[in-house]
Tab-separated table of C-alpha atoms and ligand atoms in Angstrom:
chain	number	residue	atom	x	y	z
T	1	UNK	CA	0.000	0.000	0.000
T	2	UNK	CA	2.703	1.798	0.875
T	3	UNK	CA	4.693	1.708	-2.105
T	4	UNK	CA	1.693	2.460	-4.513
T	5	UNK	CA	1.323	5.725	-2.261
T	6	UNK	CA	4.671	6.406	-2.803
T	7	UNK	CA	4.656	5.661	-6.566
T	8	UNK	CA	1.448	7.787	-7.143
T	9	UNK	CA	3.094	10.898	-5.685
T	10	UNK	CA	6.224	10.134	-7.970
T	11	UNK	CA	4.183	9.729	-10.343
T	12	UNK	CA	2.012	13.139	-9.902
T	13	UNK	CA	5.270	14.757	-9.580
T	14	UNK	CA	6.304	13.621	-12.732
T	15	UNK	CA	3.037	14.938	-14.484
T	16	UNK	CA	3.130	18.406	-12.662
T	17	UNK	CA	6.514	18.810	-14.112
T	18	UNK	CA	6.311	17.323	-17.786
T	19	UNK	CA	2.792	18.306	-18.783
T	20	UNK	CA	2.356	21.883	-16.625
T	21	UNK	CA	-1.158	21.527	-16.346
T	22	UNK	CA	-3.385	24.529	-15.487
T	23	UNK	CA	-3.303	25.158	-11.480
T	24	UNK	CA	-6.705	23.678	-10.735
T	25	UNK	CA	-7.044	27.201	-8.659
T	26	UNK	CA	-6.417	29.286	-11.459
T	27	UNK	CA	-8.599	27.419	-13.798
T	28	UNK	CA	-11.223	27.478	-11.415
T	29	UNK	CA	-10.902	31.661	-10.972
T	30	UNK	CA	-10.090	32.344	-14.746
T	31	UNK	CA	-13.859	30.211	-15.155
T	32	UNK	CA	-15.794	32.332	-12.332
T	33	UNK	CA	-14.167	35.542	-13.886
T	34	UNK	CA	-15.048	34.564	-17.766
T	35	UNK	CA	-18.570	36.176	-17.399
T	36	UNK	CA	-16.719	39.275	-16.367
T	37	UNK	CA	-14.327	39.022	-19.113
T	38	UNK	CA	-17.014	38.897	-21.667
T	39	UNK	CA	-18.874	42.303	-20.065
T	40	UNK	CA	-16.154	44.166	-19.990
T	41	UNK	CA	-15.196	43.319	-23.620
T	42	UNK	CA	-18.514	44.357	-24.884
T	43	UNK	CA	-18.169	47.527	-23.264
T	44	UNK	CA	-15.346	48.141	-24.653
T	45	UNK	CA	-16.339	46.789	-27.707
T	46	UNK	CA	-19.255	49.386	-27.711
T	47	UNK	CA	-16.976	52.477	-26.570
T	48	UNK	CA	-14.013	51.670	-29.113
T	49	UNK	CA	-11.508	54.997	-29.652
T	50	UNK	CA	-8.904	55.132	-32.328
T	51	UNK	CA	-5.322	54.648	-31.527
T	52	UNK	CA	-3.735	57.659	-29.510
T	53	UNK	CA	-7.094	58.347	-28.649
T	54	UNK	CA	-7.740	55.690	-26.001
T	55	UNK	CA	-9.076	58.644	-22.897
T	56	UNK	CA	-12.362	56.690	-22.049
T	57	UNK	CA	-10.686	53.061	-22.200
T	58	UNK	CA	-7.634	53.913	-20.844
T	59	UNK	CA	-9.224	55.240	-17.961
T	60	UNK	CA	-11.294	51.967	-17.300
T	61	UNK	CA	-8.765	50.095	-17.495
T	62	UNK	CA	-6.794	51.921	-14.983
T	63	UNK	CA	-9.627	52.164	-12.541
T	64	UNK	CA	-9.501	48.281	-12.571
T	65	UNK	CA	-5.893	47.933	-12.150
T	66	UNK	CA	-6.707	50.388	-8.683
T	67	UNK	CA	-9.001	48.328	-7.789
T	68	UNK	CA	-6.745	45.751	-7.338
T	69	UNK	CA	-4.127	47.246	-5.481
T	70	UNK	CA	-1.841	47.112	-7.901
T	71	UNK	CA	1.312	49.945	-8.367
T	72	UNK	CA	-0.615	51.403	-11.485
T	73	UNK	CA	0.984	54.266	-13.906
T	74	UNK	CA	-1.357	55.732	-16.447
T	75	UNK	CA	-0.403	57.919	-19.642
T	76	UNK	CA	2.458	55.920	-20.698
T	77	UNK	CA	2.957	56.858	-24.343
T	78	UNK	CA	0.104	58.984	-24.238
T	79	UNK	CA	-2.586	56.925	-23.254
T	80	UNK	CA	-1.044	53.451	-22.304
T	81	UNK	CA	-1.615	52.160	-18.117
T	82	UNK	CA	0.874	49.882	-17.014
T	83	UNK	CA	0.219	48.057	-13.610
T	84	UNK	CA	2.716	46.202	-11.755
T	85	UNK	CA	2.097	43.103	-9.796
T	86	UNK	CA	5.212	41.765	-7.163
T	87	UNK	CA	4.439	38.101	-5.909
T	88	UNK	CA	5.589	37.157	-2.369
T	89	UNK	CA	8.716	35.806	-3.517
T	90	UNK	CA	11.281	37.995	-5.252
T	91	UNK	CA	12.555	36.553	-8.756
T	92	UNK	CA	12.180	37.533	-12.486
T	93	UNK	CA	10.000	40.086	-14.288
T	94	UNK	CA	7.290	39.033	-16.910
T	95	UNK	CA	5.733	41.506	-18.883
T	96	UNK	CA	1.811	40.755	-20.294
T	97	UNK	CA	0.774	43.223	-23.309
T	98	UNK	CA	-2.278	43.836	-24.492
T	99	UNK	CA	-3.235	46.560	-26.931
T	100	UNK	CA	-6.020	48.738	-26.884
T	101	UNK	CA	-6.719	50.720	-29.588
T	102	UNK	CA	-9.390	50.203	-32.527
T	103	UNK	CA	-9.501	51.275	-36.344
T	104	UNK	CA	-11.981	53.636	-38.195
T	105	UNK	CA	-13.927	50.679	-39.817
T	106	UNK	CA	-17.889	51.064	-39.350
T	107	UNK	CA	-18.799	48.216	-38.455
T	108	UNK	CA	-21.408	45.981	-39.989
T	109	UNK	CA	-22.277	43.257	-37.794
T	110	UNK	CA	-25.912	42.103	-35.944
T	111	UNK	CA	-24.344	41.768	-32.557
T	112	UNK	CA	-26.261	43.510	-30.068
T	113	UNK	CA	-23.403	45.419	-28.799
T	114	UNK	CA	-21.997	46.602	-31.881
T	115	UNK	CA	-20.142	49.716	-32.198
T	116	UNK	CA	-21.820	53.085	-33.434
T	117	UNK	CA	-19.597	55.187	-32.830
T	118	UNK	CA	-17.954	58.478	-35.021
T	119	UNK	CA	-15.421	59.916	-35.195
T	120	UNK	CA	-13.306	62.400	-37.410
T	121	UNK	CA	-10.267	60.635	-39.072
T	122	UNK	CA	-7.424	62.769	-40.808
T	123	UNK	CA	-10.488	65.417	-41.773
T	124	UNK	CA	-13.023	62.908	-42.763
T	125	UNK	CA	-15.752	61.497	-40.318
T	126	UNK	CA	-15.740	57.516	-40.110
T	127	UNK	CA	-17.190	54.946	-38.126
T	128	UNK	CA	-15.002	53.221	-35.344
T	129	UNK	CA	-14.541	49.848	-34.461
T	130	UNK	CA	-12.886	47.390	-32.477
T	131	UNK	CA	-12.222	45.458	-36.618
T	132	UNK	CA	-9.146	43.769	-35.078
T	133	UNK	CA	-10.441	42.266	-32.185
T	134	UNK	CA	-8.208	44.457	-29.381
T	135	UNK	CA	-11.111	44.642	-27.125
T	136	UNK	CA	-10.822	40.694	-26.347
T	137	UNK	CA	-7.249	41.705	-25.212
T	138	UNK	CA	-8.048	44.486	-23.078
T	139	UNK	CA	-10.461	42.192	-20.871
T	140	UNK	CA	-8.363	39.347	-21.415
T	141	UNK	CA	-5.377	41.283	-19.374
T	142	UNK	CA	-7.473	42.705	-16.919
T	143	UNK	CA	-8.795	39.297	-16.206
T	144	UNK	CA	-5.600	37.849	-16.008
T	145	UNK	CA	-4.161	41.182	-13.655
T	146	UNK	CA	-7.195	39.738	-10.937
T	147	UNK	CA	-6.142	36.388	-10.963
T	148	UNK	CA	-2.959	37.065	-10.245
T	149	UNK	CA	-3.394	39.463	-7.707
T	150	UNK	CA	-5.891	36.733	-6.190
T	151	UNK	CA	-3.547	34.190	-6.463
T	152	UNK	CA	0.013	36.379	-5.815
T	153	UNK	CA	1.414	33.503	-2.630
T	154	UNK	CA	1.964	31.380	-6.566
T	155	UNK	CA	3.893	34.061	-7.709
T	156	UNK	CA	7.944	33.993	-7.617
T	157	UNK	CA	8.836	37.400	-9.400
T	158	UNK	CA	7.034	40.697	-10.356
T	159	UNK	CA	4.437	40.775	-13.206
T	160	UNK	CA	4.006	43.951	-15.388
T	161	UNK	CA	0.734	44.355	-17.236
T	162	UNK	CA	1.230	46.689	-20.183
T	163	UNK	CA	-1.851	47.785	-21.750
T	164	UNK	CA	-0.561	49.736	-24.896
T	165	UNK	CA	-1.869	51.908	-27.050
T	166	UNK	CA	-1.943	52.657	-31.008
T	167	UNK	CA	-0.953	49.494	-32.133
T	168	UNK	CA	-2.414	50.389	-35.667
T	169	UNK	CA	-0.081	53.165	-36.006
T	170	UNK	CA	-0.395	56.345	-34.218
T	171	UNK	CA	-1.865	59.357	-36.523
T	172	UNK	CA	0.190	60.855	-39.234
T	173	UNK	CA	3.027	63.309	-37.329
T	174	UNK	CA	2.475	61.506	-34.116
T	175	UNK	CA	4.733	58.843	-32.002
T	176	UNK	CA	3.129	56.645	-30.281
T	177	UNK	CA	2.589	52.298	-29.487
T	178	UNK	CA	5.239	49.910	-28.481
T	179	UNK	CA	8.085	51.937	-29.663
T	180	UNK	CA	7.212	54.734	-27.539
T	181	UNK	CA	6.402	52.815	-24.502
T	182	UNK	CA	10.122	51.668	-24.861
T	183	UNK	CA	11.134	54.809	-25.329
T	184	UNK	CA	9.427	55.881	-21.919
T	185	UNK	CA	10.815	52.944	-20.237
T	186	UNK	CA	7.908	50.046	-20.111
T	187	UNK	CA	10.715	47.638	-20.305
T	188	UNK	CA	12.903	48.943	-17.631
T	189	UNK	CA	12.354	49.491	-13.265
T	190	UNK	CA	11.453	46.679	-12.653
T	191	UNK	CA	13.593	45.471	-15.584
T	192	UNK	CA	11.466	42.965	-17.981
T	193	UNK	CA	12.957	39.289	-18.668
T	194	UNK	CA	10.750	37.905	-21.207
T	195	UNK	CA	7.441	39.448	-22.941
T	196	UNK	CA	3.837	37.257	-23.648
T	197	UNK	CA	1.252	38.582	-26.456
T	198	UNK	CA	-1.691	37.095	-27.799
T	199	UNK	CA	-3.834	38.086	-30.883
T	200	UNK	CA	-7.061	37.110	-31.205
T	201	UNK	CA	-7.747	35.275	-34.409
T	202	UNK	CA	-11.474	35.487	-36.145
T	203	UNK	CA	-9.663	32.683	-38.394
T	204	UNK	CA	-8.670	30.411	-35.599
T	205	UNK	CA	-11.191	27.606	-34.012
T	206	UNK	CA	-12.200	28.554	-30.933
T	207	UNK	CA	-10.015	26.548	-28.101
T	208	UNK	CA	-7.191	26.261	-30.404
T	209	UNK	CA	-3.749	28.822	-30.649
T	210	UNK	CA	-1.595	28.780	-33.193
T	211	UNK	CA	2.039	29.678	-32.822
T	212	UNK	CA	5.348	29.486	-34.130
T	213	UNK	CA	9.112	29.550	-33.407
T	214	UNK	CA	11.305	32.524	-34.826
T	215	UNK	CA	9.879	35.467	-37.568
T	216	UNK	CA	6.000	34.776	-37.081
T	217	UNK	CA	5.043	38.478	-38.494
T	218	UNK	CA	6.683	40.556	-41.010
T	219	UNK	CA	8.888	43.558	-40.650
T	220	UNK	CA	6.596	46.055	-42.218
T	221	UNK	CA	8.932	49.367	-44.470
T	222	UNK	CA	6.815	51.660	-46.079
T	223	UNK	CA	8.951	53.385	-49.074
T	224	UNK	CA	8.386	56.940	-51.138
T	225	UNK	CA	10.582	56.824	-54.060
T	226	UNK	CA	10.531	59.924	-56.149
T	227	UNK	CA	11.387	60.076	-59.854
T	228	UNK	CA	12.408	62.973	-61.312
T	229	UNK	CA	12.469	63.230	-65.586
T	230	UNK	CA	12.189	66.168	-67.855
T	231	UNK	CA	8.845	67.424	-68.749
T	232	UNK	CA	7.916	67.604	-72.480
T	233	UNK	CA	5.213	66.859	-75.261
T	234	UNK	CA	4.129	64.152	-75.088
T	235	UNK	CA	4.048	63.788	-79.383
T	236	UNK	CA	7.983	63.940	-79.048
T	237	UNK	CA	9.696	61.611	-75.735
T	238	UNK	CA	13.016	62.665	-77.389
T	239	UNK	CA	12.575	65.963	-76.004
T	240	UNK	CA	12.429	64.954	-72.372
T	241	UNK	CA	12.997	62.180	-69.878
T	242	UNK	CA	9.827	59.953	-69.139
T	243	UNK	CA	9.216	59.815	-65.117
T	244	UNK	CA	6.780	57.286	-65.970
T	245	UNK	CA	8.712	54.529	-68.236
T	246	UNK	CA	11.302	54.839	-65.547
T	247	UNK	CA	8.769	53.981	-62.489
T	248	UNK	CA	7.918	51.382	-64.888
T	249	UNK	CA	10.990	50.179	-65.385
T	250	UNK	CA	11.832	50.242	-60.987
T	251	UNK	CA	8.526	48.562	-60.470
T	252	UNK	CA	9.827	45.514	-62.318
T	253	UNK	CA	13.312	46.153	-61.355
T	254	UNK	CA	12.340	45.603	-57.808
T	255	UNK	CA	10.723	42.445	-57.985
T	256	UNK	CA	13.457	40.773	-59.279
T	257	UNK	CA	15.096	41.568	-55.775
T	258	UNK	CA	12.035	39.419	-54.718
T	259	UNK	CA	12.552	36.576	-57.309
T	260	UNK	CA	15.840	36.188	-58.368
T	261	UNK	CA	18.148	37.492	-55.581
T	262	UNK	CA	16.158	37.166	-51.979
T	263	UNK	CA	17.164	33.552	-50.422
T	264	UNK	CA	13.325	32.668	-50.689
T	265	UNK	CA	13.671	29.216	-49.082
T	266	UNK	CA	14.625	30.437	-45.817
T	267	UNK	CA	11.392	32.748	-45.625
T	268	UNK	CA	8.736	34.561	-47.571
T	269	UNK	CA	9.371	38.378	-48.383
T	270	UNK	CA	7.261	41.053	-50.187
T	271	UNK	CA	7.944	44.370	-52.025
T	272	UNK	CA	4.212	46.079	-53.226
T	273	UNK	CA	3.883	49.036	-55.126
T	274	UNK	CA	0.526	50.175	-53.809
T	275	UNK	CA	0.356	53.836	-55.384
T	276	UNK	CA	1.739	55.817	-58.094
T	277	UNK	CA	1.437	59.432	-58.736
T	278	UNK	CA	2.349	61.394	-62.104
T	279	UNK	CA	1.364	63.505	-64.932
T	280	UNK	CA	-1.635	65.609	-65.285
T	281	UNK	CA	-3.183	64.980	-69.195
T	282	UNK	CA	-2.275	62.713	-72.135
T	283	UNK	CA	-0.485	64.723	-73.879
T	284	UNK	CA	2.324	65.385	-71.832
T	285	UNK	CA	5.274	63.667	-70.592
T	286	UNK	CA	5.204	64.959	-67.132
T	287	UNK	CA	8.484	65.888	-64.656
T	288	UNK	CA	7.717	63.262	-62.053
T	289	UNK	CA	6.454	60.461	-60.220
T	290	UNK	CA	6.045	59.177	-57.256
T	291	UNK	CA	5.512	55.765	-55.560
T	292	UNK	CA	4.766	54.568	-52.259
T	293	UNK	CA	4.847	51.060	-51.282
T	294	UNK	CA	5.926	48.483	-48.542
T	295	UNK	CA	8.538	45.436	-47.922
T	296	UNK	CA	7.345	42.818	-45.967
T	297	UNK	CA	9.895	40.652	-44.812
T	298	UNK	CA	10.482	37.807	-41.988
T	299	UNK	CA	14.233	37.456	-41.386
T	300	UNK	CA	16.597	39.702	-40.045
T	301	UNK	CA	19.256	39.263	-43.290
T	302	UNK	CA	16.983	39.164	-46.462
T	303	UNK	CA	15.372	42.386	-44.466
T	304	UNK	CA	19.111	44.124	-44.709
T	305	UNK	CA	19.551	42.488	-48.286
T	306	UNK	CA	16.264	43.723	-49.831
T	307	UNK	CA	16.392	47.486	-47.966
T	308	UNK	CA	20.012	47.518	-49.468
T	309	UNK	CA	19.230	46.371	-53.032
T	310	UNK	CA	16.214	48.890	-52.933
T	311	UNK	CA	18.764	51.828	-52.305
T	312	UNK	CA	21.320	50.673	-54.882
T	313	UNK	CA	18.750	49.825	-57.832
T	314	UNK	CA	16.192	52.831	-57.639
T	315	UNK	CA	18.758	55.598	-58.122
T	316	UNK	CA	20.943	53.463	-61.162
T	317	UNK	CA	17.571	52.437	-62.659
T	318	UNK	CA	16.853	56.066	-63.404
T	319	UNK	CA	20.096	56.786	-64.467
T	320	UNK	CA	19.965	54.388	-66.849
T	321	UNK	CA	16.991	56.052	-68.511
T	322	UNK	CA	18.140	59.175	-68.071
T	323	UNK	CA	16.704	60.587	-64.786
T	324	UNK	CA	17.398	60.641	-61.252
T	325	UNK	CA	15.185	59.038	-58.593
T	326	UNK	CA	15.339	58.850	-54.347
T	327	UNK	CA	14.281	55.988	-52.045
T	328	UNK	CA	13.359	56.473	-48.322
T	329	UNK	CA	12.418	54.215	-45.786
T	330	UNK	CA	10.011	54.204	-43.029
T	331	UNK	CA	9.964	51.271	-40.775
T	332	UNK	CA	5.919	50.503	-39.331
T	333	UNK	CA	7.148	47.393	-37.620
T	334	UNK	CA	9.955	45.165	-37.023
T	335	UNK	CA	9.832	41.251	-37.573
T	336	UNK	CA	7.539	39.568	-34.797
T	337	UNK	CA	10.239	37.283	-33.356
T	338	UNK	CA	9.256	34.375	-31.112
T	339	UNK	CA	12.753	33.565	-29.579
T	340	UNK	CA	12.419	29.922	-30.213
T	341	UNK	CA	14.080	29.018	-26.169
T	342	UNK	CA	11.689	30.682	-24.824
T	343	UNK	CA	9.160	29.106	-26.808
T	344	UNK	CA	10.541	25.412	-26.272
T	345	UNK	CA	9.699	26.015	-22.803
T	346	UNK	CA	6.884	27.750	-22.631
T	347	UNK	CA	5.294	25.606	-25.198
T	348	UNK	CA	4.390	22.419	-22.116
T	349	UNK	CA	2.150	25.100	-20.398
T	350	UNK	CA	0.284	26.484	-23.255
T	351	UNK	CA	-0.641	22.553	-24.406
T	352	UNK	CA	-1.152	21.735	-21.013
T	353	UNK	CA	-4.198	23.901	-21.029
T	354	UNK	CA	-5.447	23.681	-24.435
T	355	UNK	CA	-4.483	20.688	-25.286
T	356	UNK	CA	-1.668	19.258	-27.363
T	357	UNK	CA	-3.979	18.829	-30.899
T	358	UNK	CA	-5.563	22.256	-30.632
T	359	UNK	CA	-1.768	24.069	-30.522
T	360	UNK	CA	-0.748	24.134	-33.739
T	361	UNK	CA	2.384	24.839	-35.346
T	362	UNK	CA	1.536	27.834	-38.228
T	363	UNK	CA	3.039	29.232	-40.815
T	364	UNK	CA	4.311	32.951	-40.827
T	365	UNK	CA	2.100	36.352	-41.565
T	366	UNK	CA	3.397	38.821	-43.488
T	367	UNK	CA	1.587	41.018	-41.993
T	368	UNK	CA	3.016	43.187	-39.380
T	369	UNK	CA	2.673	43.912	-35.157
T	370	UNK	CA	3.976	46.171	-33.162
T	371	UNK	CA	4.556	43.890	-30.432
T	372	UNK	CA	7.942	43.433	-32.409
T	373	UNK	CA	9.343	46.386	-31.042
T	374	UNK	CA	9.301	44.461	-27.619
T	375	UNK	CA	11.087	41.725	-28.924
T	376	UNK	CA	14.115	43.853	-30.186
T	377	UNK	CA	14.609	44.299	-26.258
T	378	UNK	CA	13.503	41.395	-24.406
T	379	UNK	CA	12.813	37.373	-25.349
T	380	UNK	CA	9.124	37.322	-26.517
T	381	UNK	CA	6.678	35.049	-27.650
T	382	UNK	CA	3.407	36.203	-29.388
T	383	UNK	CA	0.920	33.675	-30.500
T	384	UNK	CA	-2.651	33.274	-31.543
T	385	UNK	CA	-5.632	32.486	-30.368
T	386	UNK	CA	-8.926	31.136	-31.666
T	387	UNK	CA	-11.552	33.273	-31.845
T	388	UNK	CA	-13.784	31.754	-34.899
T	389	UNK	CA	-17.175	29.674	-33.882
T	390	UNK	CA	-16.581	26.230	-34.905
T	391	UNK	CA	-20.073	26.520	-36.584
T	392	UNK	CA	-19.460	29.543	-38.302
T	393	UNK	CA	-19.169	28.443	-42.334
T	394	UNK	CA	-16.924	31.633	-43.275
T	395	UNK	CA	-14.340	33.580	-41.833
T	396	UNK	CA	-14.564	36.861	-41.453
T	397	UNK	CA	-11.145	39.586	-41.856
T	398	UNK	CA	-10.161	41.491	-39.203
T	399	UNK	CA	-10.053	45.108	-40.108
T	400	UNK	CA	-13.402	44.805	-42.117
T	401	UNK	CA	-16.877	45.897	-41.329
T	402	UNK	CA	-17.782	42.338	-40.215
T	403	UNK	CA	-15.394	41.031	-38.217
T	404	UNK	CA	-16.712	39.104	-35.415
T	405	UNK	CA	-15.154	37.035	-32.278
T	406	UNK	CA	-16.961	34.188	-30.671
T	407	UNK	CA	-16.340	35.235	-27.280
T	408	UNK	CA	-16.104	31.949	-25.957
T	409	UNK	CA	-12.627	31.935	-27.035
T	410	UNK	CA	-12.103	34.491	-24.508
T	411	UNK	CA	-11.475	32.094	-21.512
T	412	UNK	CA	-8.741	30.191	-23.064
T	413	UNK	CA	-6.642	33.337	-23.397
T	414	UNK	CA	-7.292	34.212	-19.756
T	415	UNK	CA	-5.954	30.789	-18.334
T	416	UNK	CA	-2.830	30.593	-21.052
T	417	UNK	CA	-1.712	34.297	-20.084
T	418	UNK	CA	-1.840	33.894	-16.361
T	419	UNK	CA	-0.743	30.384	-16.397
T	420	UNK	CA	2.303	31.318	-18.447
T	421	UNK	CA	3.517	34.244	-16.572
T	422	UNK	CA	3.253	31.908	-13.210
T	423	UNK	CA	5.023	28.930	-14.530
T	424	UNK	CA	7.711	31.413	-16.103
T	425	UNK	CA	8.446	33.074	-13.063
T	426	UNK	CA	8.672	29.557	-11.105
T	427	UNK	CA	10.602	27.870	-13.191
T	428	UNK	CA	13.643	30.048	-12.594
X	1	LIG	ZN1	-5.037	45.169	-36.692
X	2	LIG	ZN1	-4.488	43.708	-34.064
């Protein structure tokens, strides 16, 4: 009798170890708080604010944070709160981010709680809406910030809760998101060890999270390149220099950077021309052109490679017709790294809770996140998280009019996040 009591706490501590399942005390307050969750993200799903413009939600979200004790700073890059939590141990620092902001899409949906709200957007009025699902993280965190503070006696280490604003890009002229909460200091007093993220996904099965190691989002440049010609009739191109052949000519030139020099096989990257500008009637060859466009890209070298190859081919291409043409560079975001340690062991918690079939292993985005930034400083891991109703016959896009989250997907997020920043802080 004795030795099967022996064996079967051998054995338990061989499970607790090896398959991290969910602390039966934290699954059972992340269920009682799920009802909660899902209030709070419809209010916030009713009372969505563009990015830099988060007064109302920021200050909710702060008021929470008070609520619960914790050491709470508000107006962090403008309208960012960031709450700290210290367990009764001292140890690491784990940062949670979730962003808040939402995007001037009117939204089309029959929820009950859908978003009517107006706004005026760079001199035009639009309708605003939470289109990319960031009011799912807001309640998510602030779930996660009481369960912790509930259950602090588990915690060995601090836990900062970053709530962050303009994700989507802070208004033209403006700083603002991840890069200037870094800027401020989010990463430093107490200084952060590792980063978690989560994105909602409206293509993503509800109870499942997809995830993977290394670039998982793109490095997002947006270029201007400006062509300069000679202006003449257009009955006699002899005359003059053709801006517009030339942009031709770079638009085609660039995409062999794409196919014939970038080492595709390690990962995907992108170069779009989404706009040109030039000439006024069809009869003459005008002075110039413009183009704007972006690079997506997933790896740190073909980034460098591309950006380089960019610079060196606009200017010769024009010369080569006869013109002159610039290149500049804006960086949106940088590539979404998942430092693939940090995901080898955080990987037994997250499939602990969900389950090891319903964490899948995805392909990269090339789409881009500002939770990058974050990564550049600290070990980070951003993954995904269902959001889509596994009866639901169609997905719908984020940032489009009828975007819609089953919130049911809600409570997985709230028992990964907590559970993750516990067992990282424990298992140093
Ligand atoms: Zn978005
Ligand atoms: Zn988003």
């Amino acid at each position: 009798m004795k030795s099967h009591i022996i064996l079967s706490v051998l054995l338990l501590t061989f499970c607790t170890i090896y398959s991290q399942k969910i602390d039966p005390e934290i699954k059972s307050s992340s269920e009682k708080i799920e009802t909660k969750v899902i209030e709070w993200r419809r209010d916030f799903h009713q009372n969505p604010e563009l990015s830099n413009r988060e007064f109302e939600t920021a200050k909710k979200i702060a008021k929470h944070l008070k609520e619960l004790g914790l050491e709470v700073t508000e107006n962090v890059a403008k309208t960012g709160v960031v709450a700290i939590l210290k367990g009764n141990k001292e140890g690491k620092t784990v940062a949670l981010r979730a962003d808040i902001d939402a995007l001037p899409v009117t939204e089309r949906t029959d929820i009950p709680f859908k978003s009517v709200v107006k706004t005026t957007f760079l001199d035009t009025e639009v309708g605003v809406s939470h289109a990319c699902g960031h009011d799912t993280h807001i309640s998510i965190l602030m779930g996660v910030a009481e369960i912790l503070t509930k259950h602090k006696d588990k915690i060995n280490g601090t836990v900062k809760f970053i709530f962050q604003p303009a994700e989507e890009g802070p208004p033209p002229g403006e700083e603002g998101g991840a890069k200037l909460m870094i800027k401020e200091g989010v990463l430093k007093n107490p200084d952060v060890d590792a980063i978690f993220g989560l994105h909602i996904n409206s293509g993503t099965e509800v109870g499942k999270i997809r995830y993977k190691p290394g670039g998982t989002m793109a490095a997002v440049e947006r270029f201007v390149i400006n062509v300069k010609g000679k202006q003449t009739h257009g009955s006699a191109p002899w005359s003059g220099v053709d801006p517009i052949l030339i942009s031709a000519k770079i638009i085609d030139g660039l995409q062999t950077i794409i196919s014939r020099e970038a080492p595709l096989v390690n990962e995907a990257a992108v170069i779009t021309v989404g706009k040109i500008t030039s000439g006024v009637r069809f009869n003459i060859i005008p002075e110039s052109a413009e183009m704007i466009g972006t690079v997506r890209t997933l790896d740190p070298e073909m980034k460098s490679l591309v950006i380089k190859r960019m610079r060196e081919m606009v200017p010769a291409i024009a010369e080569a017709y006869g013109g002159t043409a610039t290149i500049e560079f804006q960086n949106n975001t940088s590539i979404t790294y998942n430092d693939p340690d940090l995901v080898q062991k955080m990987l037994p918690t997250i499939q602990g809770i969900a389950g090891k079939d319903n964490v899948i292993l995805s392909k990269a985005t090339t789409g881009g996140e500002d939770f990058s930034y974050f990564q550049e400083v600290v070990p980070g891991f951003y993954f995904f998280l269902g959001g889509k109703s596994p009866e639901a016959m169609t997905t719908t896009s984020h940032h489009t009019p009828e975007f819609y989250i089953d919130e049911s997907g809600l409570l997985l997020g709230v028992k990964v996040m907590s559970q993750l920043a516990i067992d990282y802080l424990n298992a140093q």
